[in-house]
Structures are given as C-alpha cells and as structure tokens.
Amino acid sequence: METGKVKKTIDTTLAQSEARAFNFCAGPAAMPQAVLEQARDELLSWQQSGASVMEVSHRSKAFIQLAEESEQDLRELMAIPDDYAVLFLQGGARGQFAAVPMNIKGRARSADYIDSGHWAQSAIQEARRYLEVNVVASGQAQGFTCVPGQDKWPLDPQAAYVHYTPNETIGGLEFPFIPDTAQVPLVADMSSSILSAPVDVRRFGIIYAGAQKNIGPAGLTLAIVRKDLLGMAVETCPAILNYQTQFDKDSMYNTPPTFAWYLAGLVFKWLKGQGGVQAVAEVNRRKAEKLYATIDKSGFYHNGVDSQWRSRMNVPFTLADPALDSRFLEQAEQAGFLHLKGHKAAGGMRASLYNAVPESHVDALIAFMVEFERRHG
Ligand SMILES: *Cc1c(COP(=O)(O)O)cnc(C)c1O
C-alpha cells in the first residue's frame, strides 16, 4: 500500500473509533469500546440509583445480582459444568502461583510443572516455596520456540497436580493441545488466553487467570476450581487465598474489587453479544493468521516460534535491523499504534491481539508494517 493510502486507512479507522488509538498492549490491555461507553454512561448513577457501582455495598441486593449474573454469563460462555466453582478473587495470577500449591497439595510431596517460558518459570519459582516441583518438560533447549511433546514427559501419577501455561504472553508460545494427565488434576494459568477460544473445562482441575488481558481491568482474578479440589488447603493457607473459604462466602470473604467485577460482567455480556467464544475465536484466528503471514513473507520482520506453537494472542516479532527498533516504535506511536514494544525480557516488538482488539486495528497495523518495510527495508 502507498503512504497516502495507509494514512487514509488509519485515519478512517481512528475517526470511527472516536480518536481511540490502536492499542496492542499485552496487559492491562484494550477493553471493548462499547463496554467503556456503557461504563461511562453509568458512571455517576448506576441503575438509576444515584450512585456509582463503585460506591455501593458489595452486600447490596443490586451488587449481589450483578455478581450472580456475571458468574452465570461466564458459565454460559465457557460451558462450565456445575461441579466446578467459579471464584472472583484478587492477587492476580501471581497470587494463584501460591494459592494453587497451598490449596491442593494435599498429602502429595510434589507437583509436576511444564516450563514453557517466563510465566511458567515464575509459577515454578513461587510453587517451590510450598512443595517439591518437578519440571517434567522444558522448551529451554529449543529457545522456547516449542515444548517437547507430551509423550516425552515423565509425569508422576502421585503428583498433586500438573501445572502448565497454555499461552506464554511474553514468548508468544501457545500450546496446540491440552495435556492429558489421567487422574492427576491439570492446572492451567490461562491469564492471556482465557475466553479467546472454546476449551473443554472438564479437562482441567483448576483454571485461573488475571483479568487484565482478556476479561477486564486489573484487580480481579478468576479461578475455576473442580469442586472435589475444594476443602483440602494446608493449615497455613491465608483465608483470602483459600478456595473453600471464598466458595463458602460467594467470593466475598473480604471486599471484592467491585468496579473491576462490574466491568468484567459487562465484558461477558459484550462477548455474548459477539456470538460467544466460538465466534470471537474465529476472528482471533484470522487476526493472528494475517499478522503472521505479513511477518513471514517479509524477510524484514521475524518471528521464530515453531508454526504449530505460535500464540494467537501475543505476536512477538523483531526487525532485521534492531537499530530501526526505536524508529519503528516512534513512527508507530505517531500513527496511533500504542504499546508495540516487546517485553523487556524479550526485546523487539509485540502485538497483543486479545478479544477486544478489533480486526480493523490489525489490518491497520499490517498496513503500517508493510509501509514501514517499504521505506526502511
Ligand atoms: C500477565 C500474566 C501473569 C501475571 O499476572 P498478574 O495478574 O500480574 O499476577 C501470569 N501469567 C500469565 C500467563 C500472564 O499473561
């Protein structure tokens, strides 16, 4: 595309979105515009109450109804069976790195962990404070471009659980399969992939996710826990992290992050309006495919992740000449593209394509990248 045309594409899209930028932030990430607009409209007076949702008691009838409805909507979106508890918690995914071993260690001595990169390693490091961790597979030798296949994992049938990170937000690595762990509960840190595509919840013992990527604003953490894993926490587990306690108290053992919860509820309704997880999965697939195709055919941009293992949510890429990195980021920002800088642990660039990032924004990014390559390649 020519410079003038690129500018026109970008300007048109920007105009349509009330001067909101193209936001590719990895987290806290872009929210659906319709959700922000509704929140804005209701900010001073929620449900004609004369008060904001953040100014009312979490014990009020109206808020409890909101809480119940958001759980119901999430259950519908993910087809969560009745024998799973849905908990709305705090402390982020990192809180769950500790909560998981403290809650379900039981009588076991150890747990099995899959090392797929930065976030898996952070989970491993935290878990080591509470039990013995066996790293049964690692993508380290492959530079985290993939992880060895499950047939090579020496899983321990006595392990308390098997933990993995379905999507590595920094490395841009996504598991193309759900591990089969037989009778051992499978625990997944779905922070950056939850609700991006349908998953069979029955395959998991615990799914947890910080909200700030694909659910809502930071401050809320979801845990979906198979009910037979409740009630077995170690004595020293803080009550606030105790799944059974939070389940008994409807996730209100302490004051929950009510405004974040409200926004998450609006996002669930927005998702249902989009046609649900199945429908957004199709859009997500297209967004990622076209961005990877642009990278692969360029020779100027590069992504080294094994094609089977590429993340649909987080697309890291480098420029052939790293000296151009700062110019790329500068010009991108001038053109309205925000937060394309890669994580400091990875360098380069990263575009995060969560549910709330419209396909038109990915098209605009591709147009910008093609034009940048034309001028600098
Ligand atoms: C962002 C992220 C985390 C960290 O989440 P916090 O809520 O900040 O603790 C952990 N795991 C994954 C996969 C992430 O994407």
XYZ file of C-alpha atoms and ligand atoms in Angstrom:
392
model
C 0.000 0.000 0.000
C 1.177 3.555 -0.695
C 1.856 6.050 2.040
C -1.243 8.109 1.272
C -3.447 5.035 1.268
C -2.014 3.740 4.527
C -2.630 7.084 6.165
C -6.185 7.100 4.871
C -6.909 3.585 6.201
C -5.528 4.569 9.566
C -7.307 7.924 9.711
C -10.647 6.402 8.771
C -10.385 3.750 11.448
C -9.299 6.285 14.045
C -12.193 8.574 13.164
C -14.627 5.697 13.507
C -13.374 4.903 16.967
C -13.735 8.392 18.465
C -9.998 9.036 18.357
C -9.170 5.943 20.386
C -5.742 4.644 19.484
C -4.889 1.213 18.153
C -3.947 -0.419 21.417
C -1.863 -3.594 21.275
C -0.892 -3.611 24.935
C -0.084 -7.001 26.487
C -1.759 -6.069 29.758
C -3.540 -4.261 31.194
C -4.958 -4.485 27.718
C -7.527 -2.827 25.466
C -11.146 -3.052 26.576
C -14.107 -3.306 24.198
C -15.113 0.244 23.333
C -18.812 -0.500 23.840
C -18.062 -1.594 27.401
C -16.175 1.601 28.178
C -19.005 3.660 26.729
C -21.590 1.897 28.860
C -19.415 2.296 31.956
C -19.024 5.990 31.154
C -22.769 6.424 30.769
C -23.438 4.649 34.064
C -20.533 6.096 35.991
C -22.415 8.687 38.059
C -25.631 6.809 38.519
C -25.710 3.028 38.174
C -29.176 1.565 37.539
C -30.769 4.932 38.330
C -29.568 4.572 41.901
C -27.934 7.983 42.120
C -24.600 6.365 42.963
C -21.802 4.762 41.016
C -21.461 0.979 41.127
C -18.156 1.570 42.902
C -19.944 3.494 45.653
C -22.363 0.822 46.786
C -22.033 -2.086 49.173
C -20.937 -5.403 47.756
C -23.635 -6.821 50.062
C -26.383 -4.768 48.402
C -29.066 -6.617 46.514
C -28.114 -4.903 43.264
C -24.447 -5.843 43.513
C -25.152 -9.418 44.523
C -27.364 -9.695 41.479
C -24.528 -8.344 39.329
C -22.170 -10.919 40.853
C -24.580 -13.778 40.204
C -25.289 -12.657 36.669
C -21.607 -12.312 35.794
C -20.952 -15.833 37.055
C -23.903 -17.151 35.069
C -22.708 -15.396 31.903
C -19.195 -16.779 32.335
C -20.605 -20.264 32.918
C -22.535 -19.966 29.657
C -19.583 -18.568 27.701
C -17.191 -21.308 28.823
C -19.781 -24.078 29.307
C -18.561 -24.525 32.888
C -20.172 -27.626 34.421
C -21.997 -27.422 37.782
C -19.327 -29.398 39.576
C -16.902 -26.509 39.124
C -16.781 -23.462 41.405
C -16.255 -20.035 39.844
C -14.317 -17.704 42.145
C -13.778 -13.964 41.670
C -10.544 -13.275 43.554
C -7.717 -10.778 43.925
C -3.949 -11.041 43.916
C -3.527 -11.685 40.203
C -2.126 -14.757 38.552
C 0.895 -14.455 40.825
C -1.395 -14.851 43.811
C -2.595 -18.098 42.244
C 1.010 -19.267 41.783
C 0.946 -19.584 45.595
C -2.741 -20.399 46.052
C -2.640 -23.498 43.848
C 0.001 -25.421 45.825
C -1.419 -24.245 49.168
C -4.913 -25.351 48.215
C -4.370 -28.679 46.517
C -1.044 -30.047 47.699
C -2.940 -32.464 49.913
C -0.800 -35.391 51.021
C 1.381 -35.314 47.936
C 5.036 -34.394 48.164
C 5.437 -32.845 44.769
C 3.778 -31.372 41.713
C 4.761 -31.580 38.032
C 5.338 -28.354 36.100
C 5.845 -27.719 32.396
C 8.371 -24.982 31.669
C 7.257 -23.086 28.583
C 8.930 -19.747 29.321
C 8.714 -16.677 31.514
C 5.357 -17.165 33.220
C 5.730 -20.902 33.714
C 9.092 -20.237 35.366
C 7.565 -17.605 37.647
C 4.907 -20.125 38.689
C 7.601 -22.752 39.342
C 9.669 -20.375 41.450
C 6.714 -19.497 43.664
C 5.472 -23.097 43.982
C 8.905 -24.222 45.251
C 8.123 -22.374 48.493
C 5.293 -24.816 49.193
C 6.227 -28.167 47.710
C 8.740 -30.051 45.649
C 8.490 -29.083 42.000
C 9.427 -31.494 39.235
C 9.925 -29.776 35.906
C 8.907 -32.638 33.648
C 9.339 -30.781 30.362
C 11.023 -27.617 29.208
C 11.287 -25.696 25.971
C 14.592 -24.187 27.131
C 16.756 -26.278 24.791
C 14.607 -25.131 21.851
C 14.821 -21.483 22.915
C 11.114 -21.713 23.792
C 10.114 -21.971 20.137
C 8.208 -25.114 21.189
C 7.943 -27.563 24.102
C 8.786 -31.283 23.779
C 5.703 -33.399 23.031
C 3.706 -34.950 25.812
C 4.987 -38.472 25.061
C 8.346 -37.286 26.463
C 7.007 -36.015 29.802
C 7.809 -38.289 32.760
C 4.578 -37.451 34.603
C 4.332 -38.691 38.191
C 0.993 -40.397 38.924
C 1.474 -39.446 42.624
C 1.926 -35.729 41.870
C -0.545 -33.346 43.494
C -1.209 -31.789 40.092
C 0.322 -30.902 36.727
C 0.720 -27.171 36.044
C 1.154 -25.538 32.655
C 0.787 -22.172 30.948
C -1.367 -22.593 27.831
C -0.240 -19.225 26.455
C 3.100 -17.588 27.225
C 2.328 -13.890 26.956
C 5.947 -12.752 26.584
C 7.399 -15.511 24.420
C 4.328 -15.732 22.201
C 4.115 -19.508 22.628
C 0.758 -21.274 22.796
C 0.123 -24.965 23.410
C -1.593 -26.545 20.385
C -3.088 -29.240 22.666
C -4.417 -29.752 26.188
C -2.133 -32.120 28.113
C -3.614 -35.445 29.169
C -2.754 -36.058 32.814
C -5.062 -39.003 33.531
C -6.151 -38.929 37.213
C -3.807 -36.092 38.201
C -5.569 -32.694 38.182
C -4.419 -30.387 35.393
C -3.912 -26.751 36.440
C -3.713 -24.004 33.801
C -2.630 -20.371 34.025
C -4.954 -19.023 31.337
C -4.269 -15.353 32.064
C -3.635 -14.423 28.443
C -5.808 -16.927 26.598
C -9.000 -17.382 28.623
C -12.150 -16.763 26.542
C -10.136 -16.476 23.317
C -11.354 -19.841 22.030
C -13.569 -22.650 23.347
C -11.929 -25.049 25.823
C -13.283 -28.210 27.385
C -13.321 -27.195 31.062
C -13.732 -30.859 32.073
C -10.122 -31.494 31.106
C -8.967 -29.235 33.958
C -8.802 -29.373 37.732
C -8.187 -25.631 38.025
C -8.182 -22.799 35.513
C -7.048 -19.409 36.734
C -6.477 -16.055 35.079
C -5.642 -12.492 35.954
C -8.384 -10.361 34.416
C -6.273 -7.677 32.774
C -5.712 -9.386 29.428
C -8.928 -10.865 28.147
C -11.511 -10.249 30.857
C -11.432 -6.701 32.173
C -9.309 -4.312 34.184
C -6.533 -5.356 36.567
C -7.514 -6.183 40.123
C -9.740 -9.165 39.518
C -8.566 -12.770 39.249
C -10.704 -15.692 38.140
C -10.344 -19.213 39.428
C -12.457 -22.071 38.121
C -11.991 -24.971 40.505
C -13.365 -28.509 40.273
C -15.329 -28.894 43.470
C -13.579 -32.063 44.664
C -10.416 -29.924 44.960
C -12.049 -27.582 47.479
C -11.530 -28.031 51.200
C -8.058 -29.533 51.163
C -5.919 -26.426 51.739
C -2.932 -26.574 54.063
C -3.495 -25.162 57.536
C -1.276 -22.128 56.841
C -3.115 -21.065 53.674
C -4.287 -17.457 54.110
C -8.077 -17.387 54.251
C -8.187 -14.904 51.404
C -6.477 -17.441 49.103
C -8.450 -20.412 50.399
C -10.752 -21.719 47.664
C -13.191 -23.314 50.116
C -13.472 -20.118 52.183
C -14.046 -17.997 49.089
C -16.537 -20.513 47.734
C -18.493 -20.525 51.019
C -18.532 -16.706 51.020
C -19.508 -16.298 47.335
C -16.090 -14.711 46.629
C -16.809 -12.014 49.224
C -14.693 -13.154 52.140
C -13.253 -9.657 52.015
C -14.383 -6.648 49.996
C -14.049 -7.679 46.360
C -12.826 -5.289 43.633
C -16.382 -4.275 42.808
C -15.692 -1.926 39.908
C -13.410 -4.437 38.164
C -16.022 -7.137 38.735
C -18.708 -4.908 37.217
C -16.550 -4.260 34.133
C -15.781 -7.958 33.756
C -19.522 -8.586 33.830
C -20.021 -6.067 31.033
C -17.271 -7.750 29.018
C -19.028 -11.116 29.435
C -22.258 -9.574 28.105
C -20.340 -7.968 25.247
C -18.797 -11.346 24.400
C -22.207 -12.984 24.360
C -23.347 -10.209 22.018
C -20.433 -11.001 19.698
C -21.761 -14.538 19.363
C -19.788 -16.051 22.225
C -16.366 -17.598 22.434
C -16.769 -19.663 19.274
C -17.396 -16.534 17.225
C -14.531 -14.473 18.661
C -12.209 -17.478 18.249
C -12.788 -17.313 14.514
C -11.948 -13.586 14.444
C -8.906 -14.202 16.645
C -7.680 -16.893 14.271
C -7.977 -14.536 11.296
C -6.246 -11.665 13.111
C -3.251 -13.798 14.086
C -3.009 -15.571 10.729
C -2.804 -12.397 8.731
C -0.246 -10.807 11.027
C 1.980 -13.895 10.983
C 1.599 -14.095 7.194
C 2.772 -10.491 6.896
C 5.779 -11.252 9.099
C 6.660 -14.498 7.324
C 6.590 -13.177 3.801
C 8.596 -10.056 4.603
C 12.210 -11.018 5.326
C 12.225 -7.734 7.244
C 10.144 -8.876 10.218
C 10.798 -12.130 12.024
C 9.050 -14.473 14.475
C 10.972 -17.622 15.381
C 8.286 -19.602 17.209
C 7.503 -23.023 15.686
C 4.441 -22.511 13.492
C 2.418 -25.101 15.482
C 3.207 -23.264 18.714
C 2.563 -19.677 17.734
C 0.316 -17.692 20.049
C -2.898 -16.265 18.651
C -2.971 -13.653 21.405
C 0.593 -12.339 21.602
C 2.692 -11.922 18.470
C 6.316 -11.001 19.197
C 8.487 -10.004 16.261
C 11.878 -8.489 15.598
C 13.159 -6.230 12.834
C 16.012 -7.427 10.623
C 17.970 -4.372 11.805
C 17.447 -3.765 15.546
C 18.855 -0.269 15.031
C 15.470 0.531 13.466
C 13.500 -0.559 16.564
C 13.189 2.866 18.109
C 12.240 4.464 14.786
C 9.580 1.786 14.261
C 8.085 2.401 17.693
C 8.228 6.173 17.308
C 6.508 6.213 13.926
C 4.000 3.634 15.113
C 3.048 5.801 18.048
C 2.701 8.868 15.848
C 0.330 6.888 13.644
C -1.767 5.878 16.657
C -0.349 2.410 17.428
C 0.305 2.007 21.128
C 2.369 -0.423 23.208
C 4.100 -2.360 20.447
C 7.354 -2.551 22.389
C 8.277 -6.111 23.342
C 8.635 -7.137 26.981
C 11.991 -6.132 28.398
C 12.858 -9.813 28.854
C 12.331 -10.469 25.133
C 13.173 -7.203 23.338
C 11.873 -6.401 19.866
C 8.168 -5.821 19.296
C 4.986 -7.493 20.393
C 1.413 -7.028 19.241
C -1.215 -8.439 21.573
C -4.437 -9.369 19.808
C -6.898 -10.060 22.607
C -10.660 -10.280 22.048
C -11.148 -6.519 22.427
C -8.683 -5.674 19.628
C -10.837 -5.261 16.501
C -9.781 -6.935 13.274
C -9.705 -3.479 11.619
C -6.937 -2.446 14.015
C -4.876 -5.458 12.984
C -5.463 -4.535 9.332
C -4.237 -1.015 10.075
C -1.150 -2.386 11.844
C -0.363 -4.613 8.879
C -0.689 -1.645 6.518
C 1.674 0.332 8.730
C 4.214 -2.511 8.881
C 4.181 -3.031 5.116
C 4.690 0.668 4.565
C 7.490 0.858 7.150
C 9.262 -2.028 5.441
C 8.882 -0.356 2.062
C 10.604 2.736 3.363
C 13.272 1.101 5.506
C 13.649 -2.497 4.284
C 0.154 -11.383 32.921
C 0.394 -12.794 33.274
C 0.703 -13.183 34.584
C 0.857 -12.194 35.710
O -0.375 -11.816 36.129
P -0.591 -10.895 37.437
O -2.060 -10.754 37.441
O 0.159 -9.635 37.200
O -0.056 -11.640 38.604
C 0.864 -14.527 34.840
N 0.734 -15.454 33.856
C 0.454 -15.105 32.590
C 0.328 -16.171 31.544
C 0.279 -13.762 32.259
O -0.020 -13.422 30.993
